Amino acid sequence: MVKIVDLPTYDAANYLDSEEAITEYLNAILEENNDALLASALGDIAKARGMTQIAKDAGKL
């Protein structure tokens, strides 16, 4: 029997390696109409892009 703790962790950010992948992911999340899922997805996207780059893009660095 497989235990949950023995399963590898999944991190969506590892697969969001292009603007196209991010767009597809975000569109799929938006179709779910779930605020909690959207918040989580935005975190995944931020992680994938790197918080430093987001701060630079926002003019905060």
mmCIF file of C-alpha atoms in Angstrom:
data_model
loop_
_atom_site.group_PDB
_atom_site.id
_atom_site.type_symbol
_atom_site.label_atom_id
_atom_site.label_comp_id
_atom_site.label_asym_id
_atom_site.label_seq_id
_atom_site.Cartn_x
_atom_site.Cartn_y
_atom_site.Cartn_z
ATOM 1 C CA MET A 1 0.000 0.000 0.000
ATOM 2 C CA VAL A 2 1.316 3.469 -0.911
ATOM 3 C CA LYS A 3 1.359 6.060 1.825
ATOM 4 C CA ILE A 4 0.681 9.692 1.038
ATOM 5 C CA VAL A 5 3.925 10.728 2.711
ATOM 6 C CA ASP A 6 5.808 8.468 0.280
ATOM 7 C CA LEU A 7 4.424 10.248 -2.790
ATOM 8 C CA PRO A 8 6.531 12.938 -4.436
ATOM 9 C CA THR A 9 5.352 16.488 -3.866
ATOM 10 C CA TYR A 10 3.749 18.284 -6.778
ATOM 11 C CA ASP A 11 4.535 21.928 -7.384
ATOM 12 C CA ALA A 12 2.723 23.499 -10.333
ATOM 13 C CA ALA A 13 5.335 26.268 -10.432
ATOM 14 C CA ASN A 14 7.857 23.740 -11.758
ATOM 15 C CA TYR A 15 5.783 23.400 -14.939
ATOM 16 C CA LEU A 16 4.997 27.069 -15.538
ATOM 17 C CA ASP A 17 8.103 27.695 -17.605
ATOM 18 C CA SER A 18 6.688 29.900 -20.360
ATOM 19 C CA GLU A 19 4.113 32.629 -20.844
ATOM 20 C CA GLU A 20 2.011 30.135 -22.809
ATOM 21 C CA ALA A 21 2.051 27.607 -19.961
ATOM 22 C CA ILE A 22 1.127 30.311 -17.447
ATOM 23 C CA THR A 23 -1.724 31.550 -19.659
ATOM 24 C CA GLU A 24 -3.137 28.055 -20.142
ATOM 25 C CA TYR A 25 -2.877 27.324 -16.420
ATOM 26 C CA LEU A 26 -4.562 30.574 -15.433
ATOM 27 C CA ASN A 27 -7.355 30.109 -17.986
ATOM 28 C CA ALA A 28 -8.040 26.605 -16.678
ATOM 29 C CA ILE A 29 -8.133 27.904 -13.099
ATOM 30 C CA LEU A 30 -10.484 30.765 -14.029
ATOM 31 C CA GLU A 31 -12.920 28.273 -15.559
ATOM 32 C CA GLU A 32 -13.302 26.679 -12.111
ATOM 33 C CA ASN A 33 -14.722 29.920 -10.652
ATOM 34 C CA ASN A 34 -13.122 29.162 -7.274
ATOM 35 C CA ASP A 35 -11.537 32.043 -5.364
ATOM 36 C CA ALA A 36 -9.356 29.823 -3.187
ATOM 37 C CA LEU A 37 -8.048 27.938 -6.207
ATOM 38 C CA LEU A 38 -7.354 31.224 -7.996
ATOM 39 C CA ALA A 39 -5.417 32.549 -5.010
ATOM 40 C CA SER A 40 -3.347 29.375 -4.934
ATOM 41 C CA ALA A 41 -2.722 29.547 -8.687
ATOM 42 C CA LEU A 42 -1.555 33.151 -8.440
ATOM 43 C CA GLY A 43 0.915 32.008 -5.811
ATOM 44 C CA ASP A 44 2.135 29.274 -8.143
ATOM 45 C CA ILE A 45 2.601 31.807 -10.943
ATOM 46 C CA ALA A 46 4.418 34.231 -8.662
ATOM 47 C CA LYS A 47 6.714 31.456 -7.515
ATOM 48 C CA ALA A 48 7.358 30.365 -11.097
ATOM 49 C CA ARG A 49 8.275 33.873 -12.191
ATOM 50 C CA GLY A 50 10.211 34.663 -9.088
ATOM 51 C CA MET A 51 9.109 37.252 -6.613
ATOM 52 C CA THR A 52 12.102 39.454 -7.417
ATOM 53 C CA GLN A 53 11.138 39.713 -11.065
ATOM 54 C CA ILE A 54 7.549 40.532 -10.125
ATOM 55 C CA ALA A 55 8.762 43.320 -7.853
ATOM 56 C CA LYS A 56 10.943 44.693 -10.669
ATOM 57 C CA ASP A 57 8.037 44.568 -13.122
ATOM 58 C CA ALA A 58 5.858 46.408 -10.608
ATOM 59 C CA GLY A 59 8.511 49.095 -10.191
ATOM 60 C CA LYS A 60 9.077 48.220 -6.551
ATOM 61 C CA LEU A 61 12.807 47.425 -6.910
#
